[in-house]
């Protein structure tokens, strides 16, 4: 095999590693994209591609400068990926009124960078196994949480009528989370009245409902709170006359 053929084969292999890293990262990012998270398909794919490229540069980027008195640490460039992911992950985690959001997305990005590094280093089966494990964790454990763990709790339906203002949904959701309830789903309806919006919450009953109702009733932007107990929500939402 000539030197040109060997070099061409090497470059094709490296390109294949980068491509594989992007595909594996995209599989993880697709799950976040479906759930409408801040970091989704594009972010995960870019992290996977960048991590693989950093590893390849660490391994092959400094071959031309090697000499009898020159040593190169092949892990130095790749190690900086961990620092970079720390900044990205920190930007995805939000703490507001004791409610933490974005941890799973940030952890997924961290895993994605590791998969990219493994693929870039030529550890193909390790990268594929890590991706499969990540997908199993995201989908499988989510199923366990929703169908098994939460099925042991009662379901509470809550209807909130409030002024149609920016930030009201986040305000109500924060109060619900602080009260110890887990929000399963949210539905918004705008036909309840002029300038008003109806928000329908389906929650798991892991706390006392009355303290939450009291807190919501004290909020200035909330017009009415209608707990529906353990029954399905009514299709029509009527306001009491003021």
PDB file of C-alpha atoms in Angstrom:
ATOM      1  CA  UNK A   1       0.000   0.000   0.000  1.00  0.00           C
ATOM      2  CA  UNK A   2       1.456   3.366  -1.029  1.00  0.00           C
ATOM      3  CA  UNK A   3       1.791   6.283   1.352  1.00  0.00           C
ATOM      4  CA  UNK A   4      -0.935   8.214  -0.499  1.00  0.00           C
ATOM      5  CA  UNK A   5      -3.356   5.305  -0.261  1.00  0.00           C
ATOM      6  CA  UNK A   6      -2.625   4.875   3.444  1.00  0.00           C
ATOM      7  CA  UNK A   7      -3.167   8.580   4.090  1.00  0.00           C
ATOM      8  CA  UNK A   8      -6.420   8.549   2.109  1.00  0.00           C
ATOM      9  CA  UNK A   9      -7.656   5.561   4.070  1.00  0.00           C
ATOM     10  CA  UNK A  10      -6.809   7.305   7.335  1.00  0.00           C
ATOM     11  CA  UNK A  11      -8.692  10.467   6.361  1.00  0.00           C
ATOM     12  CA  UNK A  12     -11.734   8.455   5.299  1.00  0.00           C
ATOM     13  CA  UNK A  13     -11.690   6.666   8.629  1.00  0.00           C
ATOM     14  CA  UNK A  14     -11.465   9.968  10.517  1.00  0.00           C
ATOM     15  CA  UNK A  15     -14.333  11.438   8.506  1.00  0.00           C
ATOM     16  CA  UNK A  16     -16.360   8.331   9.309  1.00  0.00           C
ATOM     17  CA  UNK A  17     -15.688   8.801  13.019  1.00  0.00           C
ATOM     18  CA  UNK A  18     -16.902  12.400  12.928  1.00  0.00           C
ATOM     19  CA  UNK A  19     -19.994  11.429  10.951  1.00  0.00           C
ATOM     20  CA  UNK A  20     -20.813   8.609  13.366  1.00  0.00           C
ATOM     21  CA  UNK A  21     -20.417  10.955  16.331  1.00  0.00           C
ATOM     22  CA  UNK A  22     -22.883  13.370  14.743  1.00  0.00           C
ATOM     23  CA  UNK A  23     -25.436  10.623  14.075  1.00  0.00           C
ATOM     24  CA  UNK A  24     -25.226   9.192  17.592  1.00  0.00           C
ATOM     25  CA  UNK A  25     -25.480  12.643  19.140  1.00  0.00           C
ATOM     26  CA  UNK A  26     -28.474  13.448  16.942  1.00  0.00           C
ATOM     27  CA  UNK A  27     -30.292  10.368  18.245  1.00  0.00           C
ATOM     28  CA  UNK A  28     -29.961  11.685  21.783  1.00  0.00           C
ATOM     29  CA  UNK A  29     -30.844  15.221  20.751  1.00  0.00           C
ATOM     30  CA  UNK A  30     -33.988  14.043  18.991  1.00  0.00           C
ATOM     31  CA  UNK A  31     -35.483  12.966  22.311  1.00  0.00           C
ATOM     32  CA  UNK A  32     -34.873  16.440  23.756  1.00  0.00           C
ATOM     33  CA  UNK A  33     -36.235  18.061  20.596  1.00  0.00           C
ATOM     34  CA  UNK A  34     -39.482  16.099  20.831  1.00  0.00           C
ATOM     35  CA  UNK A  35     -39.911  17.341  24.397  1.00  0.00           C
ATOM     36  CA  UNK A  36     -39.323  20.964  23.296  1.00  0.00           C
ATOM     37  CA  UNK A  37     -36.231  21.458  25.454  1.00  0.00           C
ATOM     38  CA  UNK A  38     -33.867  24.408  25.038  1.00  0.00           C
ATOM     39  CA  UNK A  39     -31.036  22.188  23.783  1.00  0.00           C
ATOM     40  CA  UNK A  40     -32.298  19.779  21.156  1.00  0.00           C
ATOM     41  CA  UNK A  41     -31.300  18.136  17.907  1.00  0.00           C
ATOM     42  CA  UNK A  42     -28.926  20.806  16.582  1.00  0.00           C
ATOM     43  CA  UNK A  43     -27.194  21.484  19.889  1.00  0.00           C
ATOM     44  CA  UNK A  44     -26.585  17.817  20.636  1.00  0.00           C
ATOM     45  CA  UNK A  45     -25.353  17.143  17.108  1.00  0.00           C
ATOM     46  CA  UNK A  46     -22.919  20.054  17.228  1.00  0.00           C
ATOM     47  CA  UNK A  47     -21.570  18.917  20.597  1.00  0.00           C
ATOM     48  CA  UNK A  48     -21.014  15.395  19.273  1.00  0.00           C
ATOM     49  CA  UNK A  49     -19.271  16.646  16.137  1.00  0.00           C
ATOM     50  CA  UNK A  50     -17.101  19.084  18.072  1.00  0.00           C
ATOM     51  CA  UNK A  51     -16.084  16.492  20.651  1.00  0.00           C
ATOM     52  CA  UNK A  52     -15.093  13.976  17.985  1.00  0.00           C
ATOM     53  CA  UNK A  53     -13.113  16.619  16.119  1.00  0.00           C
ATOM     54  CA  UNK A  54     -11.279  17.643  19.301  1.00  0.00           C
ATOM     55  CA  UNK A  55     -10.266  14.050  19.962  1.00  0.00           C
ATOM     56  CA  UNK A  56      -9.053  13.558  16.390  1.00  0.00           C
ATOM     57  CA  UNK A  57      -7.011  16.768  16.536  1.00  0.00           C
ATOM     58  CA  UNK A  58      -5.490  15.565  19.823  1.00  0.00           C
ATOM     59  CA  UNK A  59      -4.460  12.270  18.265  1.00  0.00           C
ATOM     60  CA  UNK A  60      -3.373  13.325  14.778  1.00  0.00           C
ATOM     61  CA  UNK A  61      -3.080  17.099  14.657  1.00  0.00           C
ATOM     62  CA  UNK A  62       0.481  17.421  15.939  1.00  0.00           C
ATOM     63  CA  UNK A  63       2.217  14.530  14.212  1.00  0.00           C
ATOM     64  CA  UNK A  64       4.140  16.910  11.952  1.00  0.00           C
ATOM     65  CA  UNK A  65       5.843  18.665  14.892  1.00  0.00           C
ATOM     66  CA  UNK A  66       7.027  15.536  16.685  1.00  0.00           C
ATOM     67  CA  UNK A  67      10.756  15.123  17.088  1.00  0.00           C
ATOM     68  CA  UNK A  68      13.400  13.518  19.286  1.00  0.00           C
ATOM     69  CA  UNK A  69      13.085  16.257  21.922  1.00  0.00           C
ATOM     70  CA  UNK A  70       9.402  17.100  21.447  1.00  0.00           C
ATOM     71  CA  UNK A  71       6.666  15.326  23.347  1.00  0.00           C
ATOM     72  CA  UNK A  72       2.944  15.883  22.775  1.00  0.00           C
ATOM     73  CA  UNK A  73       0.177  15.032  25.225  1.00  0.00           C
ATOM     74  CA  UNK A  74      -2.591  13.558  23.015  1.00  0.00           C
ATOM     75  CA  UNK A  75      -5.237  14.049  25.717  1.00  0.00           C
ATOM     76  CA  UNK A  76      -4.716  17.776  26.299  1.00  0.00           C
ATOM     77  CA  UNK A  77      -6.989  19.141  23.562  1.00  0.00           C
ATOM     78  CA  UNK A  78      -9.665  16.520  24.173  1.00  0.00           C
ATOM     79  CA  UNK A  79      -9.648  17.306  27.892  1.00  0.00           C
ATOM     80  CA  UNK A  80     -10.780  20.858  27.166  1.00  0.00           C
ATOM     81  CA  UNK A  81     -14.073  19.458  25.861  1.00  0.00           C
ATOM     82  CA  UNK A  82     -15.064  18.731  29.448  1.00  0.00           C
ATOM     83  CA  UNK A  83     -14.489  22.366  30.404  1.00  0.00           C
ATOM     84  CA  UNK A  84     -16.478  23.597  27.436  1.00  0.00           C
ATOM     85  CA  UNK A  85     -19.405  21.320  28.255  1.00  0.00           C
ATOM     86  CA  UNK A  86     -19.357  22.739  31.775  1.00  0.00           C
ATOM     87  CA  UNK A  87     -20.137  26.196  30.384  1.00  0.00           C
ATOM     88  CA  UNK A  88     -22.882  24.869  28.118  1.00  0.00           C
ATOM     89  CA  UNK A  89     -24.443  22.806  30.878  1.00  0.00           C
ATOM     90  CA  UNK A  90     -24.344  25.718  33.295  1.00  0.00           C
ATOM     91  CA  UNK A  91     -26.287  27.816  30.809  1.00  0.00           C
ATOM     92  CA  UNK A  92     -29.024  25.184  30.592  1.00  0.00           C
ATOM     93  CA  UNK A  93     -29.649  24.779  34.321  1.00  0.00           C
ATOM     94  CA  UNK A  94     -32.042  27.278  35.849  1.00  0.00           C
ATOM     95  CA  UNK A  95     -32.899  27.652  39.526  1.00  0.00           C
ATOM     96  CA  UNK A  96     -35.933  29.777  40.309  1.00  0.00           C
ATOM     97  CA  UNK A  97     -37.671  29.769  43.661  1.00  0.00           C
ATOM     98  CA  UNK A  98     -36.148  26.442  44.660  1.00  0.00           C
ATOM     99  CA  UNK A  99     -37.255  24.815  41.381  1.00  0.00           C
ATOM    100  CA  UNK A 100     -34.380  23.361  39.324  1.00  0.00           C
ATOM    101  CA  UNK A 101     -34.845  22.840  35.583  1.00  0.00           C
ATOM    102  CA  UNK A 102     -32.550  21.671  32.798  1.00  0.00           C
ATOM    103  CA  UNK A 103     -30.549  19.043  34.683  1.00  0.00           C
ATOM    104  CA  UNK A 104     -31.475  16.174  32.366  1.00  0.00           C
ATOM    105  CA  UNK A 105     -30.712  18.225  29.257  1.00  0.00           C
ATOM    106  CA  UNK A 106     -27.342  19.302  30.677  1.00  0.00           C
ATOM    107  CA  UNK A 107     -26.493  15.720  31.668  1.00  0.00           C
ATOM    108  CA  UNK A 108     -27.439  14.594  28.170  1.00  0.00           C
ATOM    109  CA  UNK A 109     -25.026  17.113  26.662  1.00  0.00           C
ATOM    110  CA  UNK A 110     -22.273  15.839  28.953  1.00  0.00           C
ATOM    111  CA  UNK A 111     -22.976  12.268  27.824  1.00  0.00           C
ATOM    112  CA  UNK A 112     -23.068  13.467  24.226  1.00  0.00           C
ATOM    113  CA  UNK A 113     -19.579  14.939  24.543  1.00  0.00           C
ATOM    114  CA  UNK A 114     -18.282  11.653  25.938  1.00  0.00           C
ATOM    115  CA  UNK A 115     -19.824   9.766  23.030  1.00  0.00           C
ATOM    116  CA  UNK A 116     -18.186  12.179  20.598  1.00  0.00           C
ATOM    117  CA  UNK A 117     -14.803  11.694  22.259  1.00  0.00           C
ATOM    118  CA  UNK A 118     -15.171   7.909  22.137  1.00  0.00           C
ATOM    119  CA  UNK A 119     -16.181   7.949  18.473  1.00  0.00           C
ATOM    120  CA  UNK A 120     -13.336  10.322  17.626  1.00  0.00           C
ATOM    121  CA  UNK A 121     -10.866   8.006  19.363  1.00  0.00           C
ATOM    122  CA  UNK A 122     -12.047   5.072  17.275  1.00  0.00           C
ATOM    123  CA  UNK A 123     -13.921   3.350  20.118  1.00  0.00           C
ATOM    124  CA  UNK A 124     -16.914   2.777  17.869  1.00  0.00           C
ATOM    125  CA  UNK A 125     -18.690   0.052  19.802  1.00  0.00           C
ATOM    126  CA  UNK A 126     -18.215   1.907  23.072  1.00  0.00           C
ATOM    127  CA  UNK A 127     -19.817   5.017  21.553  1.00  0.00           C
ATOM    128  CA  UNK A 128     -22.736   2.983  20.183  1.00  0.00           C
ATOM    129  CA  UNK A 129     -23.247   1.219  23.519  1.00  0.00           C
ATOM    130  CA  UNK A 130     -23.198   4.535  25.397  1.00  0.00           C
ATOM    131  CA  UNK A 131     -25.771   5.971  22.984  1.00  0.00           C
ATOM    132  CA  UNK A 132     -28.042   2.964  23.414  1.00  0.00           C
ATOM    133  CA  UNK A 133     -27.710   3.240  27.189  1.00  0.00           C
ATOM    134  CA  UNK A 134     -28.546   6.942  27.050  1.00  0.00           C
ATOM    135  CA  UNK A 135     -31.639   6.343  24.924  1.00  0.00           C
ATOM    136  CA  UNK A 136     -32.741   3.558  27.253  1.00  0.00           C
ATOM    137  CA  UNK A 137     -32.342   5.901  30.212  1.00  0.00           C
ATOM    138  CA  UNK A 138     -34.249   8.764  28.591  1.00  0.00           C
ATOM    139  CA  UNK A 139     -37.130   6.711  27.230  1.00  0.00           C
ATOM    140  CA  UNK A 140     -37.183   3.669  29.500  1.00  0.00           C
ATOM    141  CA  UNK A 141     -36.841   5.403  32.852  1.00  0.00           C
ATOM    142  CA  UNK A 142     -39.308   8.066  31.750  1.00  0.00           C
ATOM    143  CA  UNK A 143     -41.823   5.277  31.139  1.00  0.00           C
ATOM    144  CA  UNK A 144     -41.076   3.830  34.576  1.00  0.00           C
ATOM    145  CA  UNK A 145     -41.612   7.221  36.218  1.00  0.00           C
ATOM    146  CA  UNK A 146     -44.871   7.931  34.401  1.00  0.00           C
ATOM    147  CA  UNK A 147     -46.481   4.489  34.441  1.00  0.00           C
ATOM    148  CA  UNK A 148     -45.162   2.808  37.558  1.00  0.00           C
ATOM    149  CA  UNK A 149     -43.934   5.306  40.128  1.00  0.00           C
ATOM    150  CA  UNK A 150     -46.529   7.997  39.463  1.00  0.00           C
ATOM    151  CA  UNK A 151     -49.351   5.489  39.078  1.00  0.00           C
ATOM    152  CA  UNK A 152     -49.171   4.993  42.837  1.00  0.00           C
ATOM    153  CA  UNK A 153     -50.246   8.601  43.315  1.00  0.00           C
ATOM    154  CA  UNK A 154     -53.676  10.075  42.797  1.00  0.00           C
ATOM    155  CA  UNK A 155     -54.261  12.403  39.881  1.00  0.00           C
ATOM    156  CA  UNK A 156     -55.520  15.920  40.567  1.00  0.00           C
ATOM    157  CA  UNK A 157     -57.071  18.193  37.951  1.00  0.00           C
ATOM    158  CA  UNK A 158     -56.849  21.942  38.428  1.00  0.00           C
ATOM    159  CA  UNK A 159     -58.353  24.759  36.381  1.00  0.00           C
ATOM    160  CA  UNK A 160     -56.916  28.254  36.745  1.00  0.00           C
ATOM    161  CA  UNK A 161     -58.468  31.333  35.124  1.00  0.00           C
ATOM    162  CA  UNK A 162     -56.037  34.234  34.955  1.00  0.00           C
ATOM    163  CA  UNK A 163     -55.216  37.376  33.027  1.00  0.00           C
ATOM    164  CA  UNK A 164     -53.555  36.707  29.688  1.00  0.00           C
ATOM    165  CA  UNK A 165     -50.167  38.170  30.582  1.00  0.00           C
ATOM    166  CA  UNK A 166     -46.625  37.138  29.836  1.00  0.00           C
ATOM    167  CA  UNK A 167     -45.112  35.007  32.580  1.00  0.00           C
ATOM    168  CA  UNK A 168     -48.370  33.982  34.262  1.00  0.00           C
ATOM    169  CA  UNK A 169     -48.019  30.329  33.240  1.00  0.00           C
ATOM    170  CA  UNK A 170     -44.492  30.180  34.642  1.00  0.00           C
ATOM    171  CA  UNK A 171     -45.686  31.879  37.828  1.00  0.00           C
ATOM    172  CA  UNK A 172     -48.488  29.359  38.394  1.00  0.00           C
ATOM    173  CA  UNK A 173     -46.269  26.393  37.466  1.00  0.00           C
ATOM    174  CA  UNK A 174     -43.661  27.514  39.987  1.00  0.00           C
ATOM    175  CA  UNK A 175     -46.235  27.725  42.775  1.00  0.00           C
ATOM    176  CA  UNK A 176     -47.479  24.236  41.928  1.00  0.00           C
ATOM    177  CA  UNK A 177     -43.961  22.785  41.924  1.00  0.00           C
ATOM    178  CA  UNK A 178     -43.072  24.483  45.221  1.00  0.00           C
ATOM    179  CA  UNK A 179     -46.203  22.994  46.788  1.00  0.00           C
ATOM    180  CA  UNK A 180     -44.926  19.482  46.085  1.00  0.00           C
ATOM    181  CA  UNK A 181     -46.999  18.562  43.036  1.00  0.00           C
ATOM    182  CA  UNK A 182     -45.632  17.143  39.787  1.00  0.00           C
ATOM    183  CA  UNK A 183     -47.192  18.632  36.660  1.00  0.00           C
ATOM    184  CA  UNK A 184     -48.074  15.859  34.218  1.00  0.00           C
ATOM    185  CA  UNK A 185     -49.591  18.000  31.463  1.00  0.00           C
ATOM    186  CA  UNK A 186     -50.796  21.539  30.760  1.00  0.00           C
ATOM    187  CA  UNK A 187     -53.551  22.708  28.418  1.00  0.00           C
ATOM    188  CA  UNK A 188     -54.272  26.364  27.648  1.00  0.00           C
ATOM    189  CA  UNK A 189     -57.642  27.665  26.440  1.00  0.00           C
ATOM    190  CA  UNK A 190     -58.327  31.234  25.443  1.00  0.00           C
ATOM    191  CA  UNK A 191     -62.104  31.164  25.029  1.00  0.00           C
ATOM    192  CA  UNK A 192     -62.860  31.820  28.706  1.00  0.00           C
ATOM    193  CA  UNK A 193     -63.305  35.581  28.334  1.00  0.00           C
ATOM    194  CA  UNK A 194     -61.774  38.753  26.960  1.00  0.00           C
ATOM    195  CA  UNK A 195     -58.253  39.225  28.250  1.00  0.00           C
ATOM    196  CA  UNK A 196     -58.431  35.949  30.184  1.00  0.00           C
ATOM    197  CA  UNK A 197     -56.921  32.524  29.684  1.00  0.00           C
ATOM    198  CA  UNK A 198     -57.849  29.161  31.180  1.00  0.00           C
ATOM    199  CA  UNK A 199     -54.984  26.884  32.192  1.00  0.00           C
ATOM    200  CA  UNK A 200     -55.780  23.217  32.842  1.00  0.00           C
ATOM    201  CA  UNK A 201     -53.227  21.318  34.927  1.00  0.00           C
ATOM    202  CA  UNK A 202     -53.041  17.559  35.397  1.00  0.00           C
ATOM    203  CA  UNK A 203     -50.906  16.863  38.467  1.00  0.00           C
ATOM    204  CA  UNK A 204     -49.814  13.933  40.590  1.00  0.00           C
ATOM    205  CA  UNK A 205     -51.163  14.180  44.110  1.00  0.00           C
ATOM    206  CA  UNK A 206     -48.089  14.131  46.335  1.00  0.00           C
ATOM    207  CA  UNK A 207     -49.014  17.028  48.635  1.00  0.00           C
ATOM    208  CA  UNK A 208     -51.929  18.813  50.282  1.00  0.00           C
ATOM    209  CA  UNK A 209     -54.098  20.684  47.796  1.00  0.00           C
ATOM    210  CA  UNK A 210     -55.630  23.318  50.059  1.00  0.00           C
ATOM    211  CA  UNK A 211     -52.413  25.294  50.770  1.00  0.00           C
ATOM    212  CA  UNK A 212     -51.809  25.506  47.020  1.00  0.00           C
ATOM    213  CA  UNK A 213     -55.356  26.771  46.412  1.00  0.00           C
ATOM    214  CA  UNK A 214     -54.848  29.434  49.063  1.00  0.00           C
ATOM    215  CA  UNK A 215     -51.598  30.601  47.482  1.00  0.00           C
ATOM    216  CA  UNK A 216     -53.106  30.748  44.010  1.00  0.00           C
ATOM    217  CA  UNK A 217     -56.139  32.689  45.241  1.00  0.00           C
ATOM    218  CA  UNK A 218     -53.843  35.371  46.668  1.00  0.00           C
ATOM    219  CA  UNK A 219     -52.110  36.008  43.331  1.00  0.00           C
ATOM    220  CA  UNK A 220     -53.171  39.278  41.700  1.00  0.00           C
ATOM    221  CA  UNK A 221     -53.310  37.952  38.125  1.00  0.00           C
ATOM    222  CA  UNK A 222     -55.421  34.893  38.994  1.00  0.00           C
ATOM    223  CA  UNK A 223     -59.182  35.400  38.681  1.00  0.00           C
ATOM    224  CA  UNK A 224     -60.480  31.967  39.664  1.00  0.00           C
ATOM    225  CA  UNK A 225     -59.186  28.579  40.802  1.00  0.00           C
ATOM    226  CA  UNK A 226     -61.348  25.515  40.177  1.00  0.00           C
ATOM    227  CA  UNK A 227     -60.051  22.218  41.593  1.00  0.00           C
ATOM    228  CA  UNK A 228     -61.645  19.231  39.883  1.00  0.00           C
ATOM    229  CA  UNK A 229     -60.589  16.592  42.373  1.00  0.00           C
ATOM    230  CA  UNK A 230     -60.145  13.217  40.743  1.00  0.00           C
ATOM    231  CA  UNK A 231     -62.595  13.753  37.893  1.00  0.00           C
ATOM    232  CA  UNK A 232     -61.746  14.678  34.289  1.00  0.00           C
ATOM    233  CA  UNK A 233     -61.839  18.351  33.432  1.00  0.00           C
ATOM    234  CA  UNK A 234     -65.045  19.833  32.133  1.00  0.00           C
ATOM    235  CA  UNK A 235     -65.014  20.807  28.471  1.00  0.00           C
ATOM    236  CA  UNK A 236     -66.561  24.183  29.175  1.00  0.00           C
ATOM    237  CA  UNK A 237     -65.120  26.600  31.716  1.00  0.00           C
ATOM    238  CA  UNK A 238     -67.521  29.198  33.100  1.00  0.00           C
ATOM    239  CA  UNK A 239     -66.530  32.188  35.148  1.00  0.00           C
ATOM    240  CA  UNK A 240     -68.413  33.350  38.151  1.00  0.00           C
ATOM    241  CA  UNK A 241     -70.030  36.734  37.788  1.00  0.00           C
ATOM    242  CA  UNK A 242     -67.998  39.472  39.392  1.00  0.00           C
TER     243      UNK A 242
END
